[in-house]
Amino acid sequence: MVFAIHLCYNTAMPKIVDHEEQRKHIAEAMWRVILRDGMEGATVRRVAAEAGMSAGALRHYFKRQDDLLVYAMRLVNERVEQRIMGLVRESLPPVEKAVRLLLEVIPLDEERRAEMDVWFSFMEHVRHRPDLEGVPENRLHFFISQVVAYLHHEGLLQEGLDLQLEAERLYALIDGLAVHALLESERLGPETVERVVRTSVERLCRHAQ
Amino acid sequence: MVFAIHLCYNTAMPKIVDHEEQRKHIAEAMWRVILRDGMEGATVRRVAAEAGMSAGALRHYFKRQDDLLVYAMRLVNERVEQRIMGLVRESLPPVEKAVRLLLEVIPLDEERRAEMDVWFSFMEHVRHRPDLEGVPENRLHFFISQVVAYLHHEGLLQEGLDLQLEAERLYALIDGLAVHALLESERLGPETVERVVRTSVERLCRHAQ
């Protein structure tokens, strides 16, 4: 289920020759091990086994375990940002676009659940690793400020709003929903998540209420 | 700083004879170890050393490490609930009481930061421990539904609101703020948190806007 990130490389894997592709393949193997065994279980040996190679071969691509960790984190970020950029280019009514953009960072399908799940494990780990260099920053606050600025630019926001405060509110709401959609999905299904997000965007806008 | 949970038992500790007190003392030692070294570092040996006893003596109070883990989690919950019950009994104007109740679960001082920090580590750990029995449930959703019901009961809410949806929204907002207040405190200080919570409660109410 959650282990099926993108392609299942385990069966009948074609030879991957490209260095960068191989690094992605290893990072995705690390994700699967973390999803299965938690961060504590993500040893070089297990990740290598999951990737179908020896620990020595893995070290050819990542000299230190920390290099792999940082790379695997960056790869999660990149995937999310690629999906967001795809949506930004779509032609949609502004409120609809804002709602769709915000929903994009909430784990409502298996792919995003896996991403969020592994991201949690990364976050909890790096909290206790102040020595770790190159950890990608969380750009969600910036992203959500941009969504609020977009609605403002389109002339849709109610008058007199403090944009910075509204961005902070929406950021907390979306991140909270993302956590709950992952951990409390029995209660909080995709439909409710969408209603909450839509209601929240509409309340910020002039006429949509 | 964050290690100073309640009393510092490390120096000149008086003899604690009460069994339950000793269990609390050990659980608090576990919190300090988790705050310092993360969940991975919270071995029986280290917790016992932090509590100033041998691993054998610790096992007198908690037969298995999991018993200690579950007890230490329940103790966090209990402390938060005690503070909330104290506030519930206070005589305050309803909107003010709602705001104060919601702020109570956001880590705005060192004690609550430590609680939330250690709670995070617990949560991340138990996600990968479906075998663990007795893990206390997260009662925050219920608590926040109660705050919304209280405002409704006081006749303060705007007409036509879907109370269940509003509880879900407020729950996501408060939990998101709690995470951000812990992890992004450089940007999100106590004053901003209070403004966000107050604005959100006032927007739900008839006249306060």
Short mmCIF file of C-alpha atoms in Angstrom, two decimals:
data_model
loop_
_atom_site.label_atom_id
_atom_site.label_comp_id
_atom_site.label_asym_id
_atom_site.label_seq_id
_atom_site.Cartn_x
_atom_site.Cartn_y
_atom_site.Cartn_z
CA MET A 1 0.00 0.00 0.00
CA VAL A 2 2.06 2.92 1.25
CA PHE A 3 5.18 1.11 0.10
CA ALA A 4 4.18 1.46 -3.53
CA ILE A 5 5.88 4.78 -4.00
CA HIS A 6 5.89 5.56 -7.71
CA LEU A 7 7.34 2.53 -9.40
CA CYS A 8 7.88 -0.73 -7.69
CA TYR A 9 11.55 -1.24 -8.45
CA ASN A 10 11.73 -4.55 -6.71
CA THR A 11 10.48 -6.76 -9.47
CA ALA A 12 12.14 -7.19 -12.84
CA MET A 13 14.04 -3.95 -12.52
CA PRO A 14 15.66 -2.82 -15.74
CA LYS A 15 19.30 -1.81 -15.56
CA ILE A 16 19.53 1.79 -14.45
CA VAL A 17 22.68 3.33 -15.73
CA ASP A 18 22.17 7.00 -15.04
CA HIS A 19 23.87 8.12 -11.82
CA GLU A 20 21.09 10.52 -10.81
CA GLU A 21 18.41 7.92 -11.52
CA GLN A 22 20.25 5.48 -9.31
CA ARG A 23 20.39 8.04 -6.49
CA LYS A 24 16.62 8.51 -6.77
CA HIS A 25 16.13 4.77 -6.77
CA ILE A 26 18.13 4.50 -3.52
CA ALA A 27 16.29 7.44 -1.92
CA GLU A 28 12.95 5.81 -2.75
CA ALA A 29 14.18 2.58 -1.23
CA MET A 30 15.03 4.59 1.91
CA TRP A 31 11.48 6.01 1.95
CA ARG A 32 10.02 2.51 1.81
CA VAL A 33 12.23 1.28 4.65
CA ILE A 34 11.30 4.32 6.80
CA LEU A 35 7.60 3.79 6.07
CA ARG A 36 7.91 0.17 7.08
CA ASP A 37 10.36 0.27 10.00
CA GLY A 38 10.57 3.92 11.04
CA MET A 39 13.69 6.06 10.99
CA GLU A 40 15.46 3.82 13.49
CA GLY A 41 15.23 0.92 11.04
CA ALA A 42 16.68 2.81 8.09
CA THR A 43 20.21 1.48 8.28
CA VAL A 44 22.50 1.55 5.24
CA ARG A 45 22.34 -2.25 5.14
CA ARG A 46 18.54 -2.37 5.01
CA VAL A 47 18.23 0.48 2.50
CA ALA A 48 20.79 -1.21 0.28
CA ALA A 49 18.89 -4.52 0.51
CA GLU A 50 15.64 -2.73 -0.34
CA ALA A 51 17.35 -1.11 -3.33
CA GLY A 52 18.68 -4.50 -4.42
CA MET A 53 22.36 -3.68 -4.00
CA SER A 54 25.19 -4.15 -1.55
CA ALA A 55 26.01 -1.61 1.16
CA GLY A 56 29.31 -1.04 -0.66
CA ALA A 57 27.52 -0.25 -3.93
CA LEU A 58 25.22 2.17 -2.09
CA ARG A 59 28.25 4.00 -0.72
CA HIS A 60 29.33 4.64 -4.30
CA TYR A 61 26.28 6.92 -4.60
CA PHE A 62 26.16 8.29 -1.05
CA LYS A 63 29.42 8.40 0.87
CA ARG A 64 27.74 8.93 4.22
CA GLN A 65 24.30 7.90 5.50
CA ASP A 66 23.61 11.58 6.21
CA ASP A 67 24.14 12.45 2.54
CA LEU A 68 21.45 9.94 1.62
CA LEU A 69 19.15 11.28 4.33
CA VAL A 70 19.44 14.88 3.13
CA TYR A 71 19.05 13.82 -0.50
CA ALA A 72 15.93 11.75 0.29
CA MET A 73 14.40 14.73 2.12
CA ARG A 74 15.12 17.08 -0.78
CA LEU A 75 13.52 14.61 -3.16
CA VAL A 76 10.23 14.70 -1.19
CA ASN A 77 10.24 18.50 -1.36
CA GLU A 78 11.00 18.49 -5.07
CA ARG A 79 8.12 16.17 -5.90
CA VAL A 80 5.63 18.32 -3.98
CA GLU A 81 6.94 21.48 -5.63
CA GLN A 82 6.69 19.93 -9.10
CA ARG A 83 3.03 19.08 -8.52
CA ILE A 84 2.37 22.60 -7.25
CA MET A 85 4.07 24.18 -10.27
CA GLY A 86 1.93 22.01 -12.54
CA LEU A 87 -1.22 23.35 -10.84
CA VAL A 88 -0.01 26.96 -10.95
CA ARG A 89 0.18 26.71 -14.75
CA GLU A 90 -3.38 25.34 -15.04
CA SER A 91 -6.15 27.69 -16.11
CA LEU A 92 -8.73 27.72 -13.30
CA PRO A 93 -10.99 30.29 -11.61
CA PRO A 94 -8.87 31.90 -8.82
CA VAL A 95 -10.80 30.56 -5.81
CA GLU A 96 -10.80 27.07 -7.32
CA LYS A 97 -7.09 27.34 -8.04
CA ALA A 98 -6.37 28.44 -4.46
CA VAL A 99 -8.40 25.53 -3.05
CA ARG A 100 -6.68 23.02 -5.37
CA LEU A 101 -3.23 24.40 -4.50
CA LEU A 102 -3.89 24.11 -0.77
CA LEU A 103 -5.30 20.59 -1.12
CA GLU A 104 -2.14 19.57 -2.96
CA VAL A 105 -0.09 19.56 0.26
CA ILE A 106 -2.62 17.50 2.25
CA PRO A 107 -2.21 13.71 2.10
CA LEU A 108 -5.46 12.63 0.43
CA ASP A 109 -4.13 9.78 -1.68
CA GLU A 110 -1.60 7.02 -1.15
CA GLU A 111 1.27 8.84 -2.85
CA ARG A 112 0.86 11.96 -0.72
CA ARG A 113 0.22 9.88 2.41
CA ALA A 114 3.55 8.15 1.88
CA GLU A 115 5.31 11.46 1.26
CA MET A 116 3.86 13.03 4.38
CA ASP A 117 4.50 9.95 6.46
CA VAL A 118 8.16 9.80 5.51
CA TRP A 119 8.45 13.58 5.90
CA PHE A 120 7.22 13.26 9.50
CA SER A 121 9.87 10.70 10.26
CA PHE A 122 12.52 12.95 8.71
CA MET A 123 11.31 15.97 10.71
CA GLU A 124 11.28 14.10 14.01
CA HIS A 125 14.78 12.80 13.30
CA VAL A 126 16.38 16.10 12.28
CA ARG A 127 14.93 17.86 15.33
CA HIS A 128 17.55 15.98 17.31
CA ARG A 129 20.29 16.38 14.74
CA PRO A 130 21.37 20.03 14.87
CA ASP A 131 24.70 18.91 13.39
CA LEU A 132 23.07 17.80 10.12
CA GLU A 133 23.89 20.08 7.20
CA GLY A 134 21.86 20.74 4.07
CA VAL A 135 18.43 19.87 5.52
CA PRO A 136 15.89 21.45 3.16
CA GLU A 137 13.82 24.17 4.77
CA ASN A 138 10.08 23.83 5.11
CA ARG A 139 8.73 26.12 2.41
CA LEU A 140 5.06 25.64 3.25
CA HIS A 141 4.71 28.96 5.08
CA PHE A 142 6.09 30.78 2.05
CA PHE A 143 3.85 28.79 -0.30
CA ILE A 144 0.68 29.57 1.66
CA SER A 145 1.61 33.27 1.94
CA GLN A 146 1.83 33.19 -1.86
CA VAL A 147 -1.68 31.72 -2.14
CA VAL A 148 -3.05 34.52 0.09
CA ALA A 149 -1.12 37.11 -1.97
CA TYR A 150 -2.58 35.57 -5.15
CA LEU A 151 -6.17 35.94 -3.88
CA HIS A 152 -5.35 39.51 -2.86
CA HIS A 153 -3.83 40.26 -6.26
CA GLU A 154 -7.00 38.93 -7.92
CA GLY A 155 -9.01 41.42 -5.82
CA LEU A 156 -10.96 38.65 -4.10
CA LEU A 157 -10.09 39.13 -0.44
CA GLN A 158 -12.36 40.91 2.01
CA GLU A 159 -11.36 44.46 2.88
CA GLY A 160 -9.28 45.22 5.92
CA LEU A 161 -7.63 41.83 6.34
CA ASP A 162 -4.14 41.62 7.82
CA LEU A 163 -2.52 39.51 5.09
CA GLN A 164 0.35 38.35 7.26
CA LEU A 165 -2.02 37.20 10.00
CA GLU A 166 -4.29 35.48 7.47
CA ALA A 167 -1.32 33.67 5.95
CA GLU A 168 -0.31 32.48 9.43
CA ARG A 169 -3.88 31.29 10.11
CA LEU A 170 -4.19 29.48 6.81
CA TYR A 171 -0.74 27.94 7.21
CA ALA A 172 -1.68 26.55 10.64
CA LEU A 173 -5.01 25.28 9.31
CA ILE A 174 -3.48 23.51 6.31
CA ASP A 175 -0.61 21.98 8.25
CA GLY A 176 -3.00 20.86 10.99
CA LEU A 177 -5.31 19.29 8.40
CA ALA A 178 -2.34 17.55 6.80
CA VAL A 179 -1.35 16.00 10.13
CA HIS A 180 -4.93 14.95 10.89
CA ALA A 181 -5.55 13.58 7.40
CA LEU A 182 -2.52 11.37 7.91
CA LEU A 183 -3.02 10.29 11.52
CA GLU A 184 -6.80 10.49 11.97
CA SER A 185 -8.07 9.45 8.56
CA GLU A 186 -10.90 7.31 10.04
CA ARG A 187 -12.62 10.52 11.12
CA LEU A 188 -11.25 12.95 8.57
CA GLY A 189 -11.89 11.72 5.03
CA PRO A 190 -10.95 13.57 1.81
CA GLU A 191 -14.45 15.06 1.44
CA THR A 192 -14.38 16.70 4.86
CA VAL A 193 -10.85 17.98 4.25
CA GLU A 194 -11.99 19.57 1.00
CA ARG A 195 -15.03 21.15 2.69
CA VAL A 196 -12.84 22.59 5.44
CA VAL A 197 -10.35 24.05 2.96
CA ARG A 198 -13.06 25.42 0.66
CA THR A 199 -14.98 27.01 3.55
CA SER A 200 -11.78 28.60 4.85
CA VAL A 201 -10.83 30.11 1.48
CA GLU A 202 -14.38 31.31 0.85
CA ARG A 203 -14.53 33.03 4.25
CA LEU A 204 -11.49 35.09 3.26
CA CYS A 205 -13.17 36.22 0.06
CA ARG A 206 -15.70 39.00 -0.55
CA HIS A 207 -18.63 37.39 -2.28
CA ALA A 208 -18.12 33.69 -2.06
CA GLN A 209 -19.54 33.41 1.47
CA MET B 1 15.97 25.07 29.75
CA VAL B 2 13.53 22.52 28.38
CA PHE B 3 15.01 19.97 30.72
CA ALA B 4 13.69 21.79 33.75
CA ILE B 5 10.38 19.97 33.79
CA HIS B 6 8.69 20.82 37.05
CA LEU B 7 11.21 20.08 39.75
CA CYS B 8 14.81 19.39 39.09
CA TYR B 9 15.18 16.05 40.81
CA ASN B 10 18.83 15.76 40.02
CA THR B 11 20.23 17.75 42.88
CA ALA B 12 19.81 16.98 46.53
CA MET B 13 16.76 14.83 45.95
CA PRO B 14 14.84 14.01 49.12
CA LYS B 15 13.89 10.38 49.65
CA ILE B 16 10.69 9.65 47.81
CA VAL B 17 8.88 6.81 49.46
CA ASP B 18 5.54 6.86 47.71
CA HIS B 19 5.32 4.33 44.88
CA GLU B 20 3.25 6.56 42.59
CA GLU B 21 5.56 9.53 43.23
CA GLN B 22 8.52 7.38 42.28
CA ARG B 23 6.79 6.33 39.05
CA LYS B 24 6.24 10.00 38.20
CA HIS B 25 9.84 10.76 39.02
CA ILE B 26 10.98 8.05 36.58
CA ALA B 27 8.55 9.19 33.86
CA GLU B 28 9.87 12.74 34.17
CA ALA B 29 13.40 11.43 33.89
CA MET B 30 12.31 9.68 30.68
CA TRP B 31 10.93 12.96 29.34
CA ARG B 32 14.25 14.68 29.99
CA VAL B 33 16.20 11.93 28.23
CA ILE B 34 13.84 12.05 25.22
CA LEU B 35 14.13 15.85 25.06
CA ARG B 36 17.90 15.57 25.12
CA ASP B 37 18.59 12.47 23.04
CA GLY B 38 15.36 11.71 21.19
CA MET B 39 13.29 8.55 21.52
CA GLU B 40 16.13 6.40 20.22
CA GLY B 41 18.27 7.48 23.17
CA ALA B 42 15.65 6.66 25.81
CA THR B 43 17.04 3.31 26.91
CA VAL B 44 16.19 1.87 30.33
CA ARG B 45 19.82 2.34 31.35
CA ARG B 46 19.86 6.04 30.49
CA VAL B 47 16.45 6.76 32.02
CA ALA B 48 17.51 4.97 35.21
CA ALA B 49 20.75 7.00 35.32
CA GLU B 50 18.78 10.22 34.79
CA ALA B 51 16.42 9.21 37.62
CA GLY B 52 19.43 8.45 39.84
CA MET B 53 18.79 4.73 40.23
CA SER B 54 19.91 1.41 38.79
CA ALA B 55 18.18 -0.27 35.85
CA GLY B 56 17.16 -3.02 38.28
CA ALA B 57 15.53 -0.54 40.63
CA LEU B 58 13.67 1.03 37.71
CA ARG B 59 12.28 -2.38 36.78
CA HIS B 60 10.74 -2.56 40.22
CA TYR B 61 8.42 0.27 39.12
CA PHE B 62 8.04 -0.61 35.44
CA LYS B 63 8.48 -4.24 34.48
CA ARG B 64 8.86 -3.52 30.79
CA GLN B 65 10.15 -0.45 28.95
CA ASP B 66 6.77 -0.23 27.17
CA ASP B 67 4.97 0.11 30.52
CA LEU B 68 7.12 3.13 31.29
CA LEU B 69 6.53 4.57 27.82
CA VAL B 70 2.74 4.32 28.11
CA TYR B 71 2.79 5.70 31.66
CA ALA B 72 4.98 8.65 30.62
CA MET B 73 2.57 9.43 27.76
CA ARG B 74 -0.45 9.29 30.05
CA LEU B 75 1.28 11.64 32.47
CA VAL B 76 1.70 14.30 29.74
CA ASN B 77 -2.02 14.04 28.94
CA GLU B 78 -2.99 14.26 32.60
CA ARG B 79 -0.99 17.41 33.20
CA VAL B 80 -2.56 19.17 30.22
CA GLU B 81 -6.04 18.08 31.29
CA GLN B 82 -5.47 19.32 34.84
CA ARG B 83 -4.53 22.77 33.56
CA ILE B 84 -7.59 22.82 31.31
CA MET B 85 -9.89 21.83 34.18
CA GLY B 86 -8.41 24.63 36.27
CA LEU B 87 -9.28 27.12 33.53
CA VAL B 88 -12.78 25.71 33.04
CA ARG B 89 -13.54 26.51 36.68
CA GLU B 90 -12.35 30.12 36.34
CA SER B 91 -14.93 32.86 36.02
CA LEU B 92 -14.24 34.64 32.71
CA PRO B 93 -16.29 36.19 29.88
CA PRO B 94 -17.08 33.30 27.45
CA VAL B 95 -15.01 34.50 24.46
CA GLU B 96 -12.05 35.16 26.75
CA LYS B 97 -12.45 31.75 28.35
CA ALA B 98 -12.57 30.06 24.92
CA VAL B 99 -9.40 31.89 23.81
CA ARG B 100 -7.57 31.01 27.05
CA LEU B 101 -8.64 27.36 26.82
CA LEU B 102 -7.38 27.07 23.24
CA LEU B 103 -4.09 28.80 24.09
CA GLU B 104 -3.57 26.31 26.89
CA VAL B 105 -2.68 23.52 24.44
CA ILE B 106 -0.19 25.61 22.44
CA PRO B 107 3.43 25.55 23.65
CA LEU B 108 3.99 29.18 24.61
CA ASP B 109 6.21 28.66 27.65
CA GLU B 110 9.04 26.30 28.51
CA GLU B 111 6.86 23.83 30.39
CA ARG B 112 4.40 23.42 27.52
CA ARG B 113 7.23 23.41 24.98
CA ALA B 114 8.79 20.47 26.78
CA GLU B 115 5.44 18.68 26.98
CA MET B 116 4.73 19.16 23.29
CA ASP B 117 8.28 18.27 22.31
CA VAL B 118 8.20 14.99 24.19
CA TRP B 119 4.64 14.31 22.95
CA PHE B 120 5.89 14.60 19.36
CA SER B 121 8.59 12.06 20.00
CA PHE B 122 6.03 9.72 21.56
CA MET B 123 3.65 10.14 18.62
CA GLU B 124 6.32 9.48 16.03
CA HIS B 125 7.40 6.39 17.94
CA VAL B 126 3.96 4.86 18.48
CA ARG B 127 3.08 5.34 14.80
CA HIS B 128 5.44 2.46 14.13
CA ARG B 129 4.37 0.43 17.16
CA PRO B 130 0.90 -0.92 16.39
CA ASP B 131 1.61 -3.66 18.94
CA LEU B 132 1.80 -1.19 21.83
CA GLU B 133 -1.18 -1.42 24.18
CA GLY B 134 -2.65 1.29 26.39
CA VAL B 135 -1.44 4.28 24.35
CA PRO B 136 -3.61 7.20 25.47
CA GLU B 137 -5.83 8.59 22.76
CA ASN B 138 -5.44 12.14 21.55
CA ARG B 139 -8.38 13.95 23.13
CA LEU B 140 -7.70 17.32 21.50
CA HIS B 141 -10.42 16.92 18.86
CA PHE B 142 -12.98 16.24 21.58
CA PHE B 143 -11.71 19.14 23.68
CA ILE B 144 -11.96 21.62 20.81
CA SER B 145 -15.44 20.37 19.87
CA GLN B 146 -16.38 21.14 23.47
CA VAL B 147 -15.06 24.70 23.17
CA VAL B 148 -17.18 25.23 20.03
CA ALA B 149 -20.21 23.70 21.81
CA TYR B 150 -19.60 26.03 24.76
CA LEU B 151 -19.63 29.13 22.53
CA HIS B 152 -22.81 27.79 20.90
CA HIS B 153 -24.41 27.15 24.27
CA GLU B 154 -23.61 30.72 25.32
CA GLY B 155 -25.47 31.92 22.21
CA LEU B 156 -22.37 33.58 20.79
CA LEU B 157 -21.85 31.78 17.49
CA GLN B 158 -22.92 33.19 14.15
CA GLU B 159 -26.11 31.74 12.72
CA GLY B 160 -26.03 28.88 10.25
CA LEU B 161 -22.62 27.46 11.14
CA ASP B 162 -22.00 23.74 10.74
CA LEU B 163 -20.66 23.04 14.24
CA GLN B 164 -18.93 19.81 13.29
CA LEU B 165 -17.13 21.49 10.41
CA GLU B 166 -16.17 24.46 12.58
CA ALA B 167 -14.79 22.14 15.25
CA GLU B 168 -12.71 20.37 12.59
CA ARG B 169 -11.42 23.73 11.30
CA LEU B 170 -10.55 25.02 14.75
CA TYR B 171 -8.92 21.71 15.68
CA ALA B 172 -6.69 21.85 12.59
CA LEU B 173 -5.85 25.50 13.26
CA ILE B 174 -4.92 24.93 16.92
CA ASP B 175 -2.90 21.80 16.27
CA GLY B 176 -1.11 23.49 13.36
CA LEU B 177 -0.32 26.50 15.54
CA ALA B 178 0.96 24.19 18.27
CA VAL B 179 3.35 22.51 15.83
CA HIS B 180 4.54 25.84 14.44
CA ALA B 181 4.92 27.44 17.87
CA LEU B 182 7.22 24.56 18.76
CA LEU B 183 9.22 24.21 15.54
CA GLU B 184 9.12 27.73 14.07
CA SER B 185 9.20 29.90 17.16
CA GLU B 186 11.62 32.42 15.58
CA ARG B 187 8.79 33.57 13.33
CA LEU B 188 5.79 32.69 15.42
CA GLY B 189 6.02 34.29 18.87
CA PRO B 190 3.40 34.05 21.65
CA GLU B 191 1.83 37.41 20.69
CA THR B 192 1.16 36.34 17.11
CA VAL B 193 -0.21 33.00 18.28
CA GLU B 194 -2.61 34.79 20.61
CA ARG B 195 -3.71 37.17 17.82
CA VAL B 196 -4.36 34.25 15.47
CA VAL B 197 -6.41 32.36 18.09
CA ARG B 198 -8.36 35.44 19.15
CA THR B 199 -9.13 36.43 15.55
CA SER B 200 -10.30 32.90 14.79
CA VAL B 201 -12.64 32.71 17.79
CA GLU B 202 -14.00 36.20 17.12
CA ARG B 203 -14.75 35.36 13.49
CA LEU B 204 -16.97 32.52 14.69
CA CYS B 205 -18.93 34.86 16.94
CA ARG B 206 -21.80 37.22 16.14
CA HIS B 207 -20.74 40.62 17.39
CA ALA B 208 -17.10 40.38 18.22
CA GLN B 209 -15.95 40.86 14.61
#
